[in-house]
Each structure stands twice: as C-alpha cells, then as structure tokens.
Short mmCIF file of C-alpha atoms in Angstrom, two decimals:
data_model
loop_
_atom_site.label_atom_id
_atom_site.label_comp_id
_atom_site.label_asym_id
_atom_site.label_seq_id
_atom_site.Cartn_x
_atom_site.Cartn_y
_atom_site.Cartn_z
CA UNK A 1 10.95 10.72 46.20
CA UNK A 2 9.92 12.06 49.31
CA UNK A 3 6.70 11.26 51.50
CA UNK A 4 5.38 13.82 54.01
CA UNK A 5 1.94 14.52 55.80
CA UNK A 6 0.74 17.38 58.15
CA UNK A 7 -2.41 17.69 59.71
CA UNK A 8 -4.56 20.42 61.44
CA UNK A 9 -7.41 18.80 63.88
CA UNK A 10 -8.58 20.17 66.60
CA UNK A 11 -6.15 19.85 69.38
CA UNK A 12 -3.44 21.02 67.42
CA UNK A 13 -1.08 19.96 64.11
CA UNK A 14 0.79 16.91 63.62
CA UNK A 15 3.40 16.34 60.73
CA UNK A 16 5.46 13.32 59.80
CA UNK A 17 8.15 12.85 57.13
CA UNK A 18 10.80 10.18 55.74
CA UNK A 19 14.17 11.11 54.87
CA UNK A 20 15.05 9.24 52.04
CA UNK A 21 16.11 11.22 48.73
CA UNK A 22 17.24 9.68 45.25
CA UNK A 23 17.90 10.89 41.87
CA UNK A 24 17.10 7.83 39.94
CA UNK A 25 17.47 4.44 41.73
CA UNK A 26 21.44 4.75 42.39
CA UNK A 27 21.28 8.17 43.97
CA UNK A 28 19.91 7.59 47.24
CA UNK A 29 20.59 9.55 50.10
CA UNK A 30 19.17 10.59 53.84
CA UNK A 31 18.28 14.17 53.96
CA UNK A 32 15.70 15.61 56.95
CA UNK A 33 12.86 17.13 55.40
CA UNK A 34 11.46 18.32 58.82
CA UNK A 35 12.52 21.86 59.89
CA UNK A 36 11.63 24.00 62.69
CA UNK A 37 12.00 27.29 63.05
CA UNK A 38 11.23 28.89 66.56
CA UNK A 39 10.98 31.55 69.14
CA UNK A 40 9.67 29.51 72.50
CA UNK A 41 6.25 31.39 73.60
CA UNK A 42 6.34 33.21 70.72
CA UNK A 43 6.34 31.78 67.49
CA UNK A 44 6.24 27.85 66.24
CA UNK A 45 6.80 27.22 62.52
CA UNK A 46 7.30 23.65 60.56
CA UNK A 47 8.45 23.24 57.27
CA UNK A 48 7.95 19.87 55.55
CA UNK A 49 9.75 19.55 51.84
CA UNK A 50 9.44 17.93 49.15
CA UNK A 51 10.72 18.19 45.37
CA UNK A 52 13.88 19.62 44.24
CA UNK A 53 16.18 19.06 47.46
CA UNK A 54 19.15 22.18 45.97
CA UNK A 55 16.30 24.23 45.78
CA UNK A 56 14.55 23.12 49.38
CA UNK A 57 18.07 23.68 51.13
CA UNK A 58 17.93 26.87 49.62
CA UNK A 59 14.65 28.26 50.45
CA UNK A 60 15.48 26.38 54.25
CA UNK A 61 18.46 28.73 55.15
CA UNK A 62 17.26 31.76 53.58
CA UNK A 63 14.61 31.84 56.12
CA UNK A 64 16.59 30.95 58.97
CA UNK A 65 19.52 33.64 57.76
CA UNK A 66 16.85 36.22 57.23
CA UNK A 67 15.93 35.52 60.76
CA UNK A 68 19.76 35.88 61.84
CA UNK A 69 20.72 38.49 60.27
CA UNK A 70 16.92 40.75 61.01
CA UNK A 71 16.31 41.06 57.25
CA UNK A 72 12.97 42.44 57.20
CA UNK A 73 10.75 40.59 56.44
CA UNK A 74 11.46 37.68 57.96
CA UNK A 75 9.40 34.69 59.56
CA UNK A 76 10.47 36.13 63.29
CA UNK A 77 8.59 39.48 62.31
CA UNK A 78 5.96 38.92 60.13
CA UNK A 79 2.56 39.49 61.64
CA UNK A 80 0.50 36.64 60.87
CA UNK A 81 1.16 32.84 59.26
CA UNK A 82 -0.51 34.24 55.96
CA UNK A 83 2.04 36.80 55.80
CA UNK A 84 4.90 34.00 56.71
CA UNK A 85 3.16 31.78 54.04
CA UNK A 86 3.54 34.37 51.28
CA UNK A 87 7.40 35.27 52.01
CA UNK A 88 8.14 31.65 51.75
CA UNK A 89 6.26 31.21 48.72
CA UNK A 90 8.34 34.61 47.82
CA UNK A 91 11.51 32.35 48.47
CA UNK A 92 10.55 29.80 46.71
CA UNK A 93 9.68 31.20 43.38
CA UNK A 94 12.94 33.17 43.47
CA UNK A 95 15.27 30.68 43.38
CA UNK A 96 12.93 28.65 41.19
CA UNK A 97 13.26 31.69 38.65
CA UNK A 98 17.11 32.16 39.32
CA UNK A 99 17.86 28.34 38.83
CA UNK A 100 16.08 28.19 35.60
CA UNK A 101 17.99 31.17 34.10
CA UNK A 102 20.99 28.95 33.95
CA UNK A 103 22.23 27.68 30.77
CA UNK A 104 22.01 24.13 31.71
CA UNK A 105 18.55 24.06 33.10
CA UNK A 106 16.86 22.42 30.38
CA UNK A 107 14.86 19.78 31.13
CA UNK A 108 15.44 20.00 35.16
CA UNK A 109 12.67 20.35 37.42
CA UNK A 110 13.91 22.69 40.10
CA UNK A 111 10.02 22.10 41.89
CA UNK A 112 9.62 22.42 45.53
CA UNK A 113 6.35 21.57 47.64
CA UNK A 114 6.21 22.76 50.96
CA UNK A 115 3.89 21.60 53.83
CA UNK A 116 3.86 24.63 56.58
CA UNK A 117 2.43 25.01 59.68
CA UNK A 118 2.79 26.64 63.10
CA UNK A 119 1.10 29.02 65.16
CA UNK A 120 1.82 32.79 66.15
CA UNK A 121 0.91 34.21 69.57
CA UNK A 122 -2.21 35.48 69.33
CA UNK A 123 -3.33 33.53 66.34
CA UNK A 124 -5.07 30.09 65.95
CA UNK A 125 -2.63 27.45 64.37
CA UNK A 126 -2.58 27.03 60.54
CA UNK A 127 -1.24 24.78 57.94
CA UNK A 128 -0.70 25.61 54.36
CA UNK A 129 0.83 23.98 51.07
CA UNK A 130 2.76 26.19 49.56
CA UNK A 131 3.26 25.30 45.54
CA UNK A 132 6.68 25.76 43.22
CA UNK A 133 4.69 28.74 41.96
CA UNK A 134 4.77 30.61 45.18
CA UNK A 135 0.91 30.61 45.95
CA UNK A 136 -1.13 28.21 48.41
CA UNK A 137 -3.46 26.54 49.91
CA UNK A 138 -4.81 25.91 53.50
CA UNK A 139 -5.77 23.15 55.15
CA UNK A 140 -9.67 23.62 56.60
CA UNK A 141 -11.91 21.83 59.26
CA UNK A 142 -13.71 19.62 55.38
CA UNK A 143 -9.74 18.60 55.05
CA UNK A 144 -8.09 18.27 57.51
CA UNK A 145 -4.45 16.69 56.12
CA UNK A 146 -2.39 17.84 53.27
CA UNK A 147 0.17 15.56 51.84
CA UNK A 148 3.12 15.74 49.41
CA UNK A 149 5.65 13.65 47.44
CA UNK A 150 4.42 9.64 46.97
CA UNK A 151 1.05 10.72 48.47
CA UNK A 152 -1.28 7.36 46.77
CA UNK A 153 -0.29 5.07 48.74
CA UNK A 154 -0.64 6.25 52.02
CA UNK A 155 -3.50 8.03 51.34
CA UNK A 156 -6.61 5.50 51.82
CA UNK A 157 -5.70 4.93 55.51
CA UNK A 158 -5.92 8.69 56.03
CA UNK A 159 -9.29 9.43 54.34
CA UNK A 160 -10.94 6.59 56.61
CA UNK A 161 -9.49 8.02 59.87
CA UNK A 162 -8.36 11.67 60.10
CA UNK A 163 -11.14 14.01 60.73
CA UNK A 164 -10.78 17.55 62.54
CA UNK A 165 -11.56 16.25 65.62
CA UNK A 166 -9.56 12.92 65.54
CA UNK A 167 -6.93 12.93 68.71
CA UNK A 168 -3.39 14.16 68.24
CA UNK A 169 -2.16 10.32 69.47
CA UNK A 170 -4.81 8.26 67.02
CA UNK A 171 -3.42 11.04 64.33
CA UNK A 172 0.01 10.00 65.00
CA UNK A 173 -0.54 6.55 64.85
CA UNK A 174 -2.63 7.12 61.37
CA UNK A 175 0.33 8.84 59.88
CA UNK A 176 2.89 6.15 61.19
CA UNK A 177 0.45 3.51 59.91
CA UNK A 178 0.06 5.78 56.28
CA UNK A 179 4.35 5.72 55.92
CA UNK A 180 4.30 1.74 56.69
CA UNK A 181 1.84 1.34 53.86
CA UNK A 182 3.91 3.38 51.40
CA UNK A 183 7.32 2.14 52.27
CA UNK A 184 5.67 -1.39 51.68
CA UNK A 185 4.94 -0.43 48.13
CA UNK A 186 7.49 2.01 47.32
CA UNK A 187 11.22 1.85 47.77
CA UNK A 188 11.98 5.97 47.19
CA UNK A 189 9.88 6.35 50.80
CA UNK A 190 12.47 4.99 53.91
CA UNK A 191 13.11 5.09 57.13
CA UNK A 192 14.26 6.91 59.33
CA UNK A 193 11.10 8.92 59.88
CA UNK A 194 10.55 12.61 61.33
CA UNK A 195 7.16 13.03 63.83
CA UNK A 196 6.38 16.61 65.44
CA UNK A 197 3.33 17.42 67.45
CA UNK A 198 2.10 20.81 68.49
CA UNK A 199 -0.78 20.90 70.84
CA UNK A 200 -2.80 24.05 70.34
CA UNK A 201 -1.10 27.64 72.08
CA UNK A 202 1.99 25.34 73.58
CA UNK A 203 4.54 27.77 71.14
CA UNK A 204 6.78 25.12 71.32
CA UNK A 205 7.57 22.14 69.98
CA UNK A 206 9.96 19.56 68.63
CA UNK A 207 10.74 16.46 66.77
CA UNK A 208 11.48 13.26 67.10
CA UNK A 209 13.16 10.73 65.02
CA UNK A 210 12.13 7.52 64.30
CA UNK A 211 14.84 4.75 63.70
CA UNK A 212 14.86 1.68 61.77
CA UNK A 213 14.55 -0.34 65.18
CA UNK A 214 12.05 1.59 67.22
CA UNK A 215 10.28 -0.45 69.25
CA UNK A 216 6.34 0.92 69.14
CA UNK A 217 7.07 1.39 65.09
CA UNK A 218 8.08 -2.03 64.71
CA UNK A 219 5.28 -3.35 67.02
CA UNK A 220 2.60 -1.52 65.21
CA UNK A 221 3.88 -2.45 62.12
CA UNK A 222 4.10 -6.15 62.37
CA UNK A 223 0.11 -6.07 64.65
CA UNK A 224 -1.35 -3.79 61.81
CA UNK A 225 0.31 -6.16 59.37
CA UNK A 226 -1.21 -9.30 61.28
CA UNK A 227 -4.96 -7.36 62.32
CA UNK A 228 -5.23 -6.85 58.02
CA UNK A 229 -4.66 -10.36 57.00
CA UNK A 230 -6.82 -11.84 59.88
CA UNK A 231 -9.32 -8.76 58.81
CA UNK A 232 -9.59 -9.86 55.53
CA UNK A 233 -9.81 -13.48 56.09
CA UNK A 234 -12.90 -12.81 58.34
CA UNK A 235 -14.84 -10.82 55.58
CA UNK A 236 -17.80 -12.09 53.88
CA UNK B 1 -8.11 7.40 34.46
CA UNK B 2 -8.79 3.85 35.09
CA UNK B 3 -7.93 0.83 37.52
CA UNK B 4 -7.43 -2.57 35.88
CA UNK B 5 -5.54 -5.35 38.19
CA UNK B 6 -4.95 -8.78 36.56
CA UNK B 7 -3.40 -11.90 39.29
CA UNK B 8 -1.72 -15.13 37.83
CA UNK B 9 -1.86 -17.66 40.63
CA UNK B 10 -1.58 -21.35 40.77
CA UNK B 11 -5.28 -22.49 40.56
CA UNK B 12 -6.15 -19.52 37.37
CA UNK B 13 -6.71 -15.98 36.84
CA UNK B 14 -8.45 -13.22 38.18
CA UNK B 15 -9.28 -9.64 36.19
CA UNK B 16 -10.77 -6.64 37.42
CA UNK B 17 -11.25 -3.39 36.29
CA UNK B 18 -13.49 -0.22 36.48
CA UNK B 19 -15.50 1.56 33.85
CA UNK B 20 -14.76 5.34 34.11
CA UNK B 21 -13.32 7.32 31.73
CA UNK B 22 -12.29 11.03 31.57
CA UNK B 23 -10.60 13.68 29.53
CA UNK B 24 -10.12 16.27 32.19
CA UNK B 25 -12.70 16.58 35.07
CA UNK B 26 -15.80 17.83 32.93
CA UNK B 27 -15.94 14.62 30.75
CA UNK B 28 -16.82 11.72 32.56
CA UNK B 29 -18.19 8.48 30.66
CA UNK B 30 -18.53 4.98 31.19
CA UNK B 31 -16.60 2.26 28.57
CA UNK B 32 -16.11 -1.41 29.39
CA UNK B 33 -11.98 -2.01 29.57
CA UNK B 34 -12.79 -5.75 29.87
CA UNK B 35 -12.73 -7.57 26.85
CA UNK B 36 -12.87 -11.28 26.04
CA UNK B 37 -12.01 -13.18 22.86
CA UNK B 38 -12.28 -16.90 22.85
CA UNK B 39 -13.16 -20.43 21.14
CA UNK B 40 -14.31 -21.94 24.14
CA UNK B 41 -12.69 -25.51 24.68
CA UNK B 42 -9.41 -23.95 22.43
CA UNK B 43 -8.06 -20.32 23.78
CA UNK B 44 -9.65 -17.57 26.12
CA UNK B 45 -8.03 -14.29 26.31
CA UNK B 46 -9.14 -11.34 28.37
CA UNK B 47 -7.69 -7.42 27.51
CA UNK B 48 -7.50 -4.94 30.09
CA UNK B 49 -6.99 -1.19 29.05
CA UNK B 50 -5.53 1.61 30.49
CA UNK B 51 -4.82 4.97 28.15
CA UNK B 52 -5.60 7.06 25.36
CA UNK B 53 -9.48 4.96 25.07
CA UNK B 54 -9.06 5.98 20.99
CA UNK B 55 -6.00 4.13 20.68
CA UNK B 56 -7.42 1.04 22.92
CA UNK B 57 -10.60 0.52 21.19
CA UNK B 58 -8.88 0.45 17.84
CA UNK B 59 -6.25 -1.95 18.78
CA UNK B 60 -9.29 -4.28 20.24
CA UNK B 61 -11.64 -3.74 17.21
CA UNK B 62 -8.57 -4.54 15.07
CA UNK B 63 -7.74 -7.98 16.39
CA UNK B 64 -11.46 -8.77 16.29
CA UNK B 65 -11.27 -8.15 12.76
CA UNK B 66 -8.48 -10.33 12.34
CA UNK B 67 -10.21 -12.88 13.94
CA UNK B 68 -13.83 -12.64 11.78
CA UNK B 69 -11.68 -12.15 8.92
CA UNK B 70 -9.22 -14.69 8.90
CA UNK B 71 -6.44 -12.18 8.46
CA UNK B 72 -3.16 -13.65 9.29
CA UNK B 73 -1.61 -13.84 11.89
CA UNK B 74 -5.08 -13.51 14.34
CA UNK B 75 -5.36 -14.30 18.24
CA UNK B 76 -7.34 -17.16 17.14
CA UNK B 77 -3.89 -19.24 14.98
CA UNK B 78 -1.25 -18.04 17.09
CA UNK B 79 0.26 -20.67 18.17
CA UNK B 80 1.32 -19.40 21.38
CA UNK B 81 0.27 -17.13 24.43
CA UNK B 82 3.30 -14.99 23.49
CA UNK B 83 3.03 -14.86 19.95
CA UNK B 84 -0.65 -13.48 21.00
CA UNK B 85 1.53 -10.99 22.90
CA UNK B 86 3.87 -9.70 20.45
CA UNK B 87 0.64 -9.53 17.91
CA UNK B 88 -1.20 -6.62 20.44
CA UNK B 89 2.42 -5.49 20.78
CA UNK B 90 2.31 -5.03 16.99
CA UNK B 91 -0.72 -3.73 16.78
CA UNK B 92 -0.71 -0.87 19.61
CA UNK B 93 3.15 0.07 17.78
CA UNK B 94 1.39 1.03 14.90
CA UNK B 95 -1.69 2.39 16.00
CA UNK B 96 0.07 4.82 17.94
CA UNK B 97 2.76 6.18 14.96
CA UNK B 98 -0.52 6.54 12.99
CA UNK B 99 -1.61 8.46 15.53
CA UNK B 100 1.29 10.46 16.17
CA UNK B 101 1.88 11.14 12.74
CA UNK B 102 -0.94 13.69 12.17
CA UNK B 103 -0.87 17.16 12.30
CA UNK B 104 -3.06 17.54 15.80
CA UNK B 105 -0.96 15.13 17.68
CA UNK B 106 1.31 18.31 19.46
CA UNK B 107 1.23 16.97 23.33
CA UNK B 108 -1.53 14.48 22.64
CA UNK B 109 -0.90 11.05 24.39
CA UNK B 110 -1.72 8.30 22.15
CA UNK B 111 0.07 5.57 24.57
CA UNK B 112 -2.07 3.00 25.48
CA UNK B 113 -1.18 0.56 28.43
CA UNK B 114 -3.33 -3.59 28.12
CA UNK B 115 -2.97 -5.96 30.76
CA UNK B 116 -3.43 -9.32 28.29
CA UNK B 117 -3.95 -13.23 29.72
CA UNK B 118 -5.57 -16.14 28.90
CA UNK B 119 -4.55 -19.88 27.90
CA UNK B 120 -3.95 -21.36 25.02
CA UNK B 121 -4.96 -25.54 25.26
CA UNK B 122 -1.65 -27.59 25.67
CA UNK B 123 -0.22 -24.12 27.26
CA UNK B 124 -0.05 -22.61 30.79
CA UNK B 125 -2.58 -19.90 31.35
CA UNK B 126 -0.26 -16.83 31.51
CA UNK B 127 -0.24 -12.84 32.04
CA UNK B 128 1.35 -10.07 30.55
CA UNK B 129 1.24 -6.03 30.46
CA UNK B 130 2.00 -4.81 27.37
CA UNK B 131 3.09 -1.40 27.06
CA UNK B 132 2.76 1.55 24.44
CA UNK B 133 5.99 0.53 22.78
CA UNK B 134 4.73 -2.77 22.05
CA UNK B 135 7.08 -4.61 24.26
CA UNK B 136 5.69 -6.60 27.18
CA UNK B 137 6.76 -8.07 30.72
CA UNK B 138 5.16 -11.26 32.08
CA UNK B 139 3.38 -12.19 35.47
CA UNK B 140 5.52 -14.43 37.82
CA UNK B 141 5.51 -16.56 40.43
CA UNK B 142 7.70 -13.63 42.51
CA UNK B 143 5.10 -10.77 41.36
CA UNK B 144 1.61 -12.77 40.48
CA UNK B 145 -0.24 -9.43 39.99
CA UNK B 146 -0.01 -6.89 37.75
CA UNK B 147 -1.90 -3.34 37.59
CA UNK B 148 -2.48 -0.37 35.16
CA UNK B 149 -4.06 3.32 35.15
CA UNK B 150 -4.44 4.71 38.93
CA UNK B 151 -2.76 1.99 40.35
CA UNK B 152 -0.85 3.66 43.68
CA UNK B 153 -3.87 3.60 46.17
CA UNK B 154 -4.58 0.24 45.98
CA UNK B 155 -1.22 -1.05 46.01
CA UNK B 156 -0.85 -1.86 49.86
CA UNK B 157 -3.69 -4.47 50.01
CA UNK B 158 -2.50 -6.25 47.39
CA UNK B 159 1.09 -6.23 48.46
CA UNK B 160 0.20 -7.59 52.33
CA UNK B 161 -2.37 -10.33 50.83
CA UNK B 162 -1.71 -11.70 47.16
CA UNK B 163 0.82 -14.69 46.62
CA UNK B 164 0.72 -16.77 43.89
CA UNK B 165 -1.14 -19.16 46.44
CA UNK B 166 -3.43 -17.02 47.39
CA UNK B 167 -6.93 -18.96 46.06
CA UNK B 168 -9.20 -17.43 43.57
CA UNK B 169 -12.09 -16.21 45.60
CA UNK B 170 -10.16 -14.97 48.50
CA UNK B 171 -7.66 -12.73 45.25
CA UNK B 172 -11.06 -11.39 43.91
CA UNK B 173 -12.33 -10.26 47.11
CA UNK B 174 -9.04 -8.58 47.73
CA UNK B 175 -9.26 -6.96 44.35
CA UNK B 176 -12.51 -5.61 45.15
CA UNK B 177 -11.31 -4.14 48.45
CA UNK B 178 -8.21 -2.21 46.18
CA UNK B 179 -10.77 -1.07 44.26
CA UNK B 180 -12.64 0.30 47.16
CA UNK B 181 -9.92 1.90 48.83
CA UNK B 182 -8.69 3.29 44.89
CA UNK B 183 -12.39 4.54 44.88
CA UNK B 184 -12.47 6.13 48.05
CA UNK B 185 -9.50 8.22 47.29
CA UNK B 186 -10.12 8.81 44.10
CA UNK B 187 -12.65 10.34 41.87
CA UNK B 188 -11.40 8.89 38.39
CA UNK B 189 -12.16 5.63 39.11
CA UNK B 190 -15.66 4.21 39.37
CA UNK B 191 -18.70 2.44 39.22
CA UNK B 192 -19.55 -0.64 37.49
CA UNK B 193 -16.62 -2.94 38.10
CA UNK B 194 -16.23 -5.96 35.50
CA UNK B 195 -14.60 -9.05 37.12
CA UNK B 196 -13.49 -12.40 35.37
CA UNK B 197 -12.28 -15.17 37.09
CA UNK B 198 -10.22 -18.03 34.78
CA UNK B 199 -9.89 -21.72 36.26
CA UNK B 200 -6.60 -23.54 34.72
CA UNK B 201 -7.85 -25.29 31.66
CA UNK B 202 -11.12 -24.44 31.98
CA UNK B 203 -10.58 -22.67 28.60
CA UNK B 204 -13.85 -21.26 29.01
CA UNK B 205 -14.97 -17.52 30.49
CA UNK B 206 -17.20 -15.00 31.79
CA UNK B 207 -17.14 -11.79 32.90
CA UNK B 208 -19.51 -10.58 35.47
CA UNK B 209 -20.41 -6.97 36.21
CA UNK B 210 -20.94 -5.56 39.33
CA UNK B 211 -23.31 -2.39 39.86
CA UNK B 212 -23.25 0.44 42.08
CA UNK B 213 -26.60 -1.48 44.61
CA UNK B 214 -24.48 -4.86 44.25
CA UNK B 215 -25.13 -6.38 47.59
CA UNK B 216 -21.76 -8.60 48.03
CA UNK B 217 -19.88 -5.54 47.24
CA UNK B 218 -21.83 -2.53 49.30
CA UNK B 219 -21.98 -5.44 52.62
CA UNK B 220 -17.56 -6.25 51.65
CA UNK B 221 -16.97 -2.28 51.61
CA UNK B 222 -19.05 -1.49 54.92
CA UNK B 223 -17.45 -4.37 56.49
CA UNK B 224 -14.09 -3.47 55.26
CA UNK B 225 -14.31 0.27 56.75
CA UNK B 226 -15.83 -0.96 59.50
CA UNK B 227 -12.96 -3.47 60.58
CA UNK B 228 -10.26 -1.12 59.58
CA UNK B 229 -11.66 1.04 62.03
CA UNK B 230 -11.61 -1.23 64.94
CA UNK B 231 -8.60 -2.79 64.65
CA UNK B 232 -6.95 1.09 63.78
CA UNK B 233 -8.12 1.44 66.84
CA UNK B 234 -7.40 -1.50 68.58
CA UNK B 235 -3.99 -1.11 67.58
CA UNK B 236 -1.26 -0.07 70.56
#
C-alpha cells in the first residue's frame, strides 16, 4: 500500500508521502511517490500516487515527455490547473483502458489515485484528487486535506488539527505525526518519507526526504509517543 | 458498518461496541451487536457482530434456541470455551451456504464477522474472532485485543496503550477514546455504545449502555480533544 496526504490552507499546500510499495507481503519495494514537475516563476505542480505503481510510472513520464518533447497539450502549456487536472485524468484513464485490453488482465486492478497540486502564475494554488476514472475532485476552504492509499489510520489526527488556516509548520508536523500513527499500525506504510511545502505565489518548490534516522522525526515521534500515554493516564 | 473491540488481559475482559447499522448511506438504524448468554456462577459468554446483520441475528437467535431447547450440542454443555467456538463456527458456516444458495444472493455478502469470549468455570476466560468461514483465531498474550467492522481509525490508540497488563478501567477508557476518534472520522459508526467489563471468575456479567448525553463519556471526549491539542502543540 501506499500512504499520502496533501493539503491546501491558507498560506499555501503541503504534501507528504511514504515510499514503500508491495504486492502481497513478500513484494516490498521503495518507490517515490512524490513528483514535481516545474518551470521556476512560472509553474509549480506535485503529483502524489497511489494504486497501481506500472500504471503511476506511466502516467508520471508521459507528462514529463509531453513536456520535453512540446506535445500540445501538455502541463507546461495548459492555461489553468483545471485544465492540467483534466489532461492528467486524460492520462490516466488511457492507460487504464489500454492495460485492461490485454489478454491477461483479468482480475488485475490497474487503479491509480492521484493527489495534485501546484499553482500557475496568475492563479491561486489548487489541489485536486484525480480518480482511476479520469474525473476529480478539489480540495475547498470546509476540507482542507485530501488523502489516499491506507488513509484510516492517520486520519483522526488530521480531522482534530488541519483547518484552512492552520500554519504550513503545525501542518507539517500534523502530517508527520498522521504517517507515525499509520506506520505504527500498518506495515505496507514505511519510511523513508517525502515532505514538500509551497508557500503561496513562491513558483517554486522542492522536496525533502525523510530518513529512517532523522533527528526531529525521531524526536517527535518518541515525545508524541510519551505526551499520549501520560495524556491518557491524566484523563478522568 | 460497525466498531466492536474485545481485550483479553490478565485481570478479565473488556467489550465494546457501537449500535449503527447501514445498508448504503440512506438506511441508517440502530441494533444492539452486544449479546450475552450465561448461567451465572457456571459460563458467561458475550458475542460481538460485525456483517451482513441478517446472517448475525440468525446465528445468535439460533444458539439461543439451542440453549432453551436443549438441542445438542448448546453453549450451555459445551464443555469447553473452544468447543463454544467451533459451535458459532458451525453455525455461521451454514447460515451463510443457506444464504448463498438462493437465487437473489448474486453479489450479496452474507459473511458475518463475531468477536466471541467468556469463561467457562474450571477454564481461563478466553477470546476469539471467528470469521465467516467458521474458523477462528484466539486473543494472546502478544495481541490482547481484537477488533471487527471499521476498525482502521481507532487502531493507533489501542496499539500505543493496551498490553495484556493494561488494568480494566484504564482498557475501557481507552476503548472509549477509539471509539471517539472512529466516530469522529467516521459517519458509520455511532451512538449508543454497549460496554461489558468481565472480572476472572467472576462468571457473572453486565452490559452497560452508554447514551449520546452520557456525562463520563461527553467530559472523556472534550478532555481527550482538548489534550491532544495542547500537547500537538506543545510538541517541537
């Protein structure tokens, strides 16, 4: 499985991913699941993925060789993030339709959800989730965070914190807290972990990668660990 | 959906679940998924359901039957915790193929997951989840808890705080605060919760229900947001 968040607040987006993959429990792997695709003061674009990982890869360099090559349309042209939502959604269903033409395709989910977000000069930021089937939805001021892949888990942390106009540090730390929750209770959710955070009209941005012994991840894990079990002892 | 926890620690056992049912979003109801059998001073057993609510009433109105009946073998002249085990297995196996027989059943679920402890006298209390095949895995002193229905969101809790050492009162009030964060997330589970807490050898139970204007519970859950909102962000 695959566990990624993205938020829109005020200030700007943040998005965090893991990069652990498996097909079944002796299949695991480390993919990135964080890609950026940008023109600095331009245009800032994040894909997050989740799903079937051949057909992720796929829809991930069509977009950048569409960009290389000045296929029209592609995500350095298009005029507005709606417009780049809809040609990846384009992608997406394509070579979900192709795959499952195949004669062996029975059975195989060749799925993809994508969290995307970015900004175009000119435009506020957005952030969408595009589905398998090509359409989407956007993330609004009422809900502020999408998620995909092994979403449960992390998920009551986020609903007590994130609001639209929660800071872009306190939302980082929310998400890092959200992944430490999951990868407690699930083992297809590990380390390392992707962070990117795009303050509002920067048009520019890039990730960082969180290892297994980062300091301020390891910190906050073992004090939120700690503050929960001394929180709970001291409730009625 | 449904939330039903069940903990096997050293001093007894502690149930919870919730009481919402639905079949899609526009049919909501209400159904106890606690359910008690016993001859006080001789055997107490507690059912928890998750599932097709068809198949899991049957299956508990059955082995009442047995039991008012005399029909052998009943939960009340087993002669052991497992053999009560491998009875429900019995009985959800061929409630279900009924079920699955008829002409309707086309993509109809008819599985039926029961979260099943108690104590025999001369026995260990014990705790098992039996599943729609009939077949059943047992509590331990490596995993004392054990959960059914929308069981993801309140995972994390229960993971940092829940040993097998972990005393009664302090287990319920952590199962009370997975139910609030399982609430808070999501809609499908919900209000009244039935809790039963089992002393070794008490051989002897109760269940207690608690409403949406319980005071214990409304004061735990403001608390509990409260504090995980401090020390979120008292956290470096």
């Amino acid at each position: 499985m695959t566990y990624c968040i993205a938020m829109r607040l005020n200030e700007g987006l943040v998005f965090a991913s893991d990069t652990r993959t498996n097909a079944g429990v002796d299949q695991i792997a480390s993919f990135r699941k964080m890609h950026l695709l940008q023109q600095p003061g331009e245009r800032s674009f994040i894909l997050l993925t989740s799903g079937n990982l051949a057909t992720s890869q796929n829809v991930i360099s069509r977009l950048q060789i569409q960009t290389e090559e000045n296929e029209e349309p592609n995500l350095f042209t298009v005029g507005s993030l709606f417009r780049a939502a809809e040609l990846i959604g384009e992608q997406v269903k394509s070579i979900i339709s192709h795959n499952a033409q195949g004669q062996q395709s029975a059975g195989v989910d060749f799925g993809c959800h994508i969290l995307f977000g970015g900004q175009i000069r000119g435009e506020e930021p957005r952030l969408f989730h595009i589905y398998p089937e090509g359409n989407f939805i956007e993330a609004t001021e009422d809900t502020p965070y999408l998620q995909i892949g092994e979403s449960k888990y992390g998920k009551p942390i986020l609903d007590r914190i994130i609001h639209h106009d929660t800071g872009l540090n306190q939302a980082v730390k929310c998400a890092l807290i959200s992944f430490d929750s999951t990868m407690h209770s699930n083992l297809s959710v590990g380390m390392p972990l992707d962070i990117a955070v795009y303050r509002n009209d920067a048009l520019e941005l890039s990730m960082e990668r969180i290892e297994e012994d980062d300091d301020y991840f390891n910190r906050l894990r073992r004090s939120w660990s700690a503050g929960i079990k001394l929180l709970f002892d001291d409730m009625p």
